[in-house]
Amino acid sequence: MLVAGNWKMNLDLAAARQLTSGLVSTIGKTETTLVAICPPFVDLDATYNILHGSGIRLGAQNMHELDSGAYTGEISAPMLKAVGCHYVILGHSERREYFGETNESISRKALQAQRHRLVPIVCVGESLAQRDGDRQNAVVEEQIRQSLSGISIAKGSELVLAYEPVWAIGTGRTASPDQVEAMHTHIRSLLVELFGQKNGYAVDILYGGSVKPSNALELFARSNVDGGLIGGASLSVDDFASIVRSAESAASS
Ligand code: PGA
């Protein structure tokens, strides 16, 4: 199980330090669940210093596909490694929608992340219109094939997939456990096709979209759901810690 918090464009340095300290003391050591937080770039260094030794890992929300150069405003994989990042979220639907990210650019970024031993959390998910047209499986399949084009893995732990239906992100409207399980099973069979039985099963598939303490357990209990990518609820110590406990319970049952 992996529970990752996506803070998005929230929390300045002081607030980031406060939340991170609260998470370290409240979550403590986990048995079966990996925990990560993905703060804004300017909070990474300070939060890493607080996380260090706690077992909670650090991730970034995006990165550029090249090492360095004249790309004003961008952040590279080596920079993220240097401040202690383990993960990087790639292709979040907000990046796809507002910043023009495409499957092709996401696959270049995913390759770059792997080159620098960052674990990409590659996000996919259909829009409401696509779900209403019953096209979600085809849409997600195309996103996965194209966003992971050229990627190979020797171990499942080198890649994480996050299924986040766009209509469930930040809306309070969560996909039903049946919808989530059906999509995750579809994604699992694709991962097995792409990476083989052993590695395909070892890649964690996270669900994201209005996960909260009240629905985390029923989602995490479903097969092929290996944890969650948490937006809004990751900004509260109590909510995020409760979601982590749900992952622990789901893994042990
Ligand atoms: P949400 O966001 O939990 O606030 O819906 C999830 C995400 O965008 O990763």
PDB file of C-alpha atoms and ligand atoms in Angstrom, residues 6 8 89 92-94 123 164 168-172 208-211 229-233, ligand 1:
ATOM      1  CA  ASN A   6      -0.689  15.852  -3.255  1.00  0.00           C
ATOM      2  CA  LYS A   8      -1.103  21.066  -5.015  1.00  0.00           C
ATOM      3  CA  ILE A  89       3.841  13.039  -9.771  1.00  0.00           C
ATOM      4  CA  HIS A  92      -1.789  15.000 -13.146  1.00  0.00           C
ATOM      5  CA  SER A  93      -5.063  15.947 -14.846  1.00  0.00           C
ATOM      6  CA  GLU A  94      -4.616  19.557 -13.709  1.00  0.00           C
ATOM      7  CA  CYS A 123      -1.671   9.885 -13.426  1.00  0.00           C
ATOM      8  CA  GLU A 164      -7.891   9.679 -10.990  1.00  0.00           C
ATOM      9  CA  ALA A 168     -13.965  12.957  -8.926  1.00  0.00           C
ATOM     10  CA  ILE A 169     -11.040  15.300  -8.259  1.00  0.00           C
ATOM     11  CA  GLY A 170     -11.777  18.022  -5.739  1.00  0.00           C
ATOM     12  CA  THR A 171     -15.504  17.613  -6.338  1.00  0.00           C
ATOM     13  CA  GLY A 172     -16.448  15.596  -3.281  1.00  0.00           C
ATOM     14  CA  GLY A 208      -7.326   9.422  -6.427  1.00  0.00           C
ATOM     15  CA  GLY A 209     -10.388  11.655  -6.382  1.00  0.00           C
ATOM     16  CA  SER A 210     -12.092  12.831  -3.197  1.00  0.00           C
ATOM     17  CA  VAL A 211     -10.587  10.125  -0.990  1.00  0.00           C
ATOM     18  CA  LEU A 229      -3.304   9.802  -4.110  1.00  0.00           C
ATOM     19  CA  ILE A 230      -4.908  12.272  -1.760  1.00  0.00           C
ATOM     20  CA  GLY A 231      -5.511  15.952  -2.542  1.00  0.00           C
ATOM     21  CA  GLY A 232      -7.721  18.004  -0.230  1.00  0.00           C
ATOM     22  CA  ALA A 233      -7.652  15.545   2.682  1.00  0.00           C
TER      23      ALA A 233
HETATM   24  P1  PGA B   1      -8.726  15.374  -4.230  1.00  0.00           P
HETATM   25  O1  PGA B   1      -7.499  15.427  -5.260  1.00  0.00           O
HETATM   26  O2  PGA B   1      -8.384  14.300  -3.216  1.00  0.00           O
HETATM   27  O3  PGA B   1      -8.768  16.742  -3.612  1.00  0.00           O
HETATM   28  O4  PGA B   1      -9.937  15.041  -5.005  1.00  0.00           O
HETATM   29  C1  PGA B   1      -6.842  14.264  -5.673  1.00  0.00           C
HETATM   30  C2  PGA B   1      -5.761  14.620  -6.657  1.00  0.00           C
HETATM   31  O5  PGA B   1      -5.976  15.518  -7.482  1.00  0.00           O
HETATM   32  O6  PGA B   1      -4.657  14.028  -6.652  1.00  0.00           O
END
